[in-house]
């Protein structure tokens, strides 16, 4: 059975909204878009690339799909290591509003109930399914116990508010640290799996 692996950039206070740029997701009046970029270093870039290249497929929410770069087949050499897996691997998009065919090659809309569709993806053959961004989708996956692993880059910054991946539902969800590393910028690269309560 394939695993669902959540990949997130997160502030110290748990915010995962708009890490890449001001225009990425200003919803709710969020004013700190792009907060994450200053914390990238060589080891964190390697960590991101390794995660992308080991994926068998990607799972995205609608907003993340819409703001993700649609790489052309002629991506610059420095972006090829990221562009290749994102272009060639299947991308499954959770959306109530998008219809096929989708613009980005190898992209399809999940049909029916999201939790059931993701369970079917987990039972399919192939390498693991990686989730990128997609805070609302990740909350749904967490609520249905569908996340097998969390890979988070926790940056040394507090944002004071914004979208988070963990639901505010009062549920106890213990995690087990599998690996961790501190970068030169003070960020933490951590991998967690769900643990027994």
GROMACS .gro file of C-alpha atoms in nm:
model
  197
    1UNK     CA    1   0.000   0.000   0.000
    2UNK     CA    2   0.125   0.345  -0.089
    3UNK     CA    3   0.175   0.611   0.176
    4UNK     CA    4   0.037   0.964   0.171
    5UNK     CA    5   0.321   1.200   0.261
    6UNK     CA    6   0.245   1.562   0.349
    7UNK     CA    7   0.519   1.812   0.259
    8UNK     CA    8   0.486   2.156   0.420
    9UNK     CA    9   0.678   2.473   0.491
   10UNK     CA   10   0.561   2.590   0.833
   11UNK     CA   11   0.626   2.883   1.064
   12UNK     CA   12   0.716   2.819   1.428
   13UNK     CA   13   0.354   2.899   1.521
   14UNK     CA   14   0.221   2.646   1.270
   15UNK     CA   15   0.121   2.865   0.975
   16UNK     CA   16   0.163   2.718   0.625
   17UNK     CA   17  -0.009   2.992   0.422
   18UNK     CA   18   0.166   3.156   0.124
   19UNK     CA   19   0.526   3.057   0.198
   20UNK     CA   20   0.649   3.141  -0.153
   21UNK     CA   21   0.525   3.488  -0.235
   22UNK     CA   22   0.298   3.781  -0.150
   23UNK     CA   23   0.056   3.702  -0.433
   24UNK     CA   24   0.035   3.331  -0.349
   25UNK     CA   25  -0.259   3.342  -0.105
   26UNK     CA   26  -0.353   3.673   0.060
   27UNK     CA   27  -0.697   3.540   0.165
   28UNK     CA   28  -0.814   3.635   0.511
   29UNK     CA   29  -0.599   3.948   0.495
   30UNK     CA   30  -0.273   3.750   0.521
   31UNK     CA   31   0.011   4.000   0.477
   32UNK     CA   32   0.324   3.789   0.516
   33UNK     CA   33   0.333   3.602   0.183
   34UNK     CA   34   0.686   3.490   0.095
   35UNK     CA   35   0.792   3.453   0.459
   36UNK     CA   36   0.960   3.119   0.396
   37UNK     CA   37   1.205   3.197   0.116
   38UNK     CA   38   1.478   3.354   0.330
   39UNK     CA   39   1.519   3.028   0.524
   40UNK     CA   40   1.620   2.813   0.227
   41UNK     CA   41   1.978   2.689   0.225
   42UNK     CA   42   2.163   2.411   0.044
   43UNK     CA   43   2.047   2.132   0.277
   44UNK     CA   44   1.681   2.238   0.267
   45UNK     CA   45   1.688   2.264  -0.113
   46UNK     CA   46   1.834   1.912  -0.129
   47UNK     CA   47   1.561   1.791   0.110
   48UNK     CA   48   1.288   1.937  -0.114
   49UNK     CA   49   1.436   1.792  -0.434
   50UNK     CA   50   1.476   1.446  -0.280
   51UNK     CA   51   1.113   1.446  -0.171
   52UNK     CA   52   0.989   1.553  -0.516
   53UNK     CA   53   1.198   1.297  -0.701
   54UNK     CA   54   1.093   1.002  -0.485
   55UNK     CA   55   0.720   1.069  -0.529
   56UNK     CA   56   0.505   0.840  -0.741
   57UNK     CA   57   0.226   1.097  -0.770
   58UNK     CA   58   0.117   1.430  -0.628
   59UNK     CA   59  -0.204   1.523  -0.449
   60UNK     CA   60  -0.303   1.889  -0.460
   61UNK     CA   61  -0.589   2.107  -0.345
   62UNK     CA   62  -0.750   2.338  -0.600
   63UNK     CA   63  -0.581   2.657  -0.480
   64UNK     CA   64  -0.236   2.497  -0.472
   65UNK     CA   65  -0.295   2.354  -0.820
   66UNK     CA   66  -0.395   2.696  -0.952
   67UNK     CA   67  -0.093   2.878  -0.808
   68UNK     CA   68   0.161   2.608  -0.894
   69UNK     CA   69   0.388   2.684  -1.188
   70UNK     CA   70   0.292   2.502  -1.504
   71UNK     CA   71   0.640   2.413  -1.624
   72UNK     CA   72   0.703   2.411  -1.996
   73UNK     CA   73   0.897   2.122  -2.149
   74UNK     CA   74   1.179   2.375  -2.194
   75UNK     CA   75   1.230   2.465  -1.826
   76UNK     CA   76   1.566   2.630  -1.749
   77UNK     CA   77   1.836   2.383  -1.648
   78UNK     CA   78   1.834   2.500  -1.284
   79UNK     CA   79   1.460   2.425  -1.258
   80UNK     CA   80   1.466   2.094  -1.447
   81UNK     CA   81   1.523   1.886  -1.133
   82UNK     CA   82   1.190   2.018  -0.998
   83UNK     CA   83   1.008   2.057  -1.328
   84UNK     CA   84   1.061   1.700  -1.445
   85UNK     CA   85   0.877   1.514  -1.164
   86UNK     CA   86   0.606   1.780  -1.144
   87UNK     CA   87   0.542   1.757  -1.518
   88UNK     CA   88   0.573   1.385  -1.571
   89UNK     CA   89   0.413   1.232  -1.262
   90UNK     CA   90   0.036   1.207  -1.210
   91UNK     CA   91  -0.121   1.500  -1.027
   92UNK     CA   92  -0.453   1.434  -0.852
   93UNK     CA   93  -0.646   1.752  -0.771
   94UNK     CA   94  -0.917   1.776  -0.505
   95UNK     CA   95  -1.170   2.028  -0.631
   96UNK     CA   96  -1.546   2.083  -0.649
   97UNK     CA   97  -1.513   2.348  -0.921
   98UNK     CA   98  -1.240   2.241  -1.165
   99UNK     CA   99  -1.334   2.030  -1.464
  100UNK     CA  100  -1.122   1.823  -1.698
  101UNK     CA  101  -0.923   1.849  -1.907
  102UNK     CA  102  -0.687   2.035  -1.676
  103UNK     CA  103  -0.417   2.257  -1.824
  104UNK     CA  104  -0.118   2.101  -1.648
  105UNK     CA  105  -0.016   1.775  -1.814
  106UNK     CA  106  -0.090   1.450  -1.629
  107UNK     CA  107  -0.345   1.622  -1.400
  108UNK     CA  108  -0.688   1.482  -1.313
  109UNK     CA  109  -0.966   1.586  -1.076
  110UNK     CA  110  -1.044   1.343  -0.794
  111UNK     CA  111  -1.394   1.208  -0.841
  112UNK     CA  112  -1.651   1.168  -0.562
  113UNK     CA  113  -1.574   1.184  -0.192
  114UNK     CA  114  -1.217   1.305  -0.133
  115UNK     CA  115  -1.143   1.065   0.152
  116UNK     CA  116  -1.264   0.765  -0.050
  117UNK     CA  117  -1.070   0.879  -0.358
  118UNK     CA  118  -0.750   0.912  -0.153
  119UNK     CA  119  -0.802   0.569   0.002
  120UNK     CA  120  -0.821   0.430  -0.352
  121UNK     CA  121  -0.498   0.611  -0.444
  122UNK     CA  122  -0.326   0.456  -0.143
  123UNK     CA  123  -0.434   0.108  -0.253
  124UNK     CA  124  -0.306   0.154  -0.609
  125UNK     CA  125   0.032   0.027  -0.725
  126UNK     CA  126   0.330   0.258  -0.735
  127UNK     CA  127   0.547   0.486  -0.526
  128UNK     CA  128   0.408   0.708  -0.250
  129UNK     CA  129   0.167   0.997  -0.304
  130UNK     CA  130   0.305   1.336  -0.194
  131UNK     CA  131   0.090   1.630  -0.091
  132UNK     CA  132   0.233   1.978  -0.149
  133UNK     CA  133   0.083   2.279   0.030
  134UNK     CA  134  -0.297   2.241   0.013
  135UNK     CA  135  -0.380   2.329   0.376
  136UNK     CA  136  -0.754   2.263   0.347
  137UNK     CA  137  -0.700   1.928   0.177
  138UNK     CA  138  -0.440   1.828   0.437
  139UNK     CA  139  -0.689   1.903   0.716
  140UNK     CA  140  -0.940   1.672   0.546
  141UNK     CA  141  -0.677   1.399   0.516
  142UNK     CA  142  -0.582   1.437   0.883
  143UNK     CA  143  -0.945   1.422   0.993
  144UNK     CA  144  -0.983   1.089   0.806
  145UNK     CA  145  -0.652   0.941   0.932
  146UNK     CA  146  -0.511   0.926   0.579
  147UNK     CA  147  -0.169   1.086   0.643
  148UNK     CA  148   0.115   0.837   0.687
  149UNK     CA  149   0.403   1.083   0.715
  150UNK     CA  150   0.464   1.455   0.765
  151UNK     CA  151   0.773   1.621   0.623
  152UNK     CA  152   0.786   1.974   0.757
  153UNK     CA  153   1.038   2.253   0.733
  154UNK     CA  154   0.975   2.460   1.045
  155UNK     CA  155   1.112   2.812   1.005
  156UNK     CA  156   1.224   3.028   1.300
  157UNK     CA  157   0.950   3.288   1.256
  158UNK     CA  158   0.606   3.348   1.407
  159UNK     CA  159   0.340   3.489   1.174
  160UNK     CA  160   0.064   3.555   1.425
  161UNK     CA  161  -0.214   3.402   1.215
  162UNK     CA  162  -0.291   3.233   0.887
  163UNK     CA  163  -0.387   2.894   0.750
  164UNK     CA  164  -0.261   2.587   0.929
  165UNK     CA  165  -0.260   2.220   0.833
  166UNK     CA  166  -0.382   2.082   1.164
  167UNK     CA  167  -0.756   2.110   1.233
  168UNK     CA  168  -0.864   2.304   1.540
  169UNK     CA  169  -1.094   2.023   1.650
  170UNK     CA  170  -0.966   1.929   1.996
  171UNK     CA  171  -0.847   1.584   1.879
  172UNK     CA  172  -0.530   1.438   2.030
  173UNK     CA  173  -0.290   1.331   1.754
  174UNK     CA  174   0.046   1.206   1.887
  175UNK     CA  175   0.336   1.201   1.642
  176UNK     CA  176   0.670   1.019   1.638
  177UNK     CA  177   0.985   1.194   1.516
  178UNK     CA  178   1.155   0.983   1.248
  179UNK     CA  179   1.434   1.221   1.150
  180UNK     CA  180   1.541   1.579   1.210
  181UNK     CA  181   1.806   1.824   1.100
  182UNK     CA  182   1.876   2.190   1.173
  183UNK     CA  183   1.972   2.404   0.874
  184UNK     CA  184   2.221   2.689   0.858
  185UNK     CA  185   1.928   2.935   0.871
  186UNK     CA  186   1.790   2.790   1.195
  187UNK     CA  187   1.503   2.603   1.028
  188UNK     CA  188   1.424   2.245   1.128
  189UNK     CA  189   1.374   1.971   0.868
  190UNK     CA  190   1.163   1.711   1.045
  191UNK     CA  191   0.983   1.393   0.947
  192UNK     CA  192   0.703   1.264   1.168
  193UNK     CA  193   0.467   0.970   1.153
  194UNK     CA  194   0.144   0.924   1.348
  195UNK     CA  195   0.199   0.745   1.680
  196UNK     CA  196  -0.033   0.550   1.904
  197UNK     CA  197  -0.236   0.768   2.142
   0.00000   0.00000   0.00000
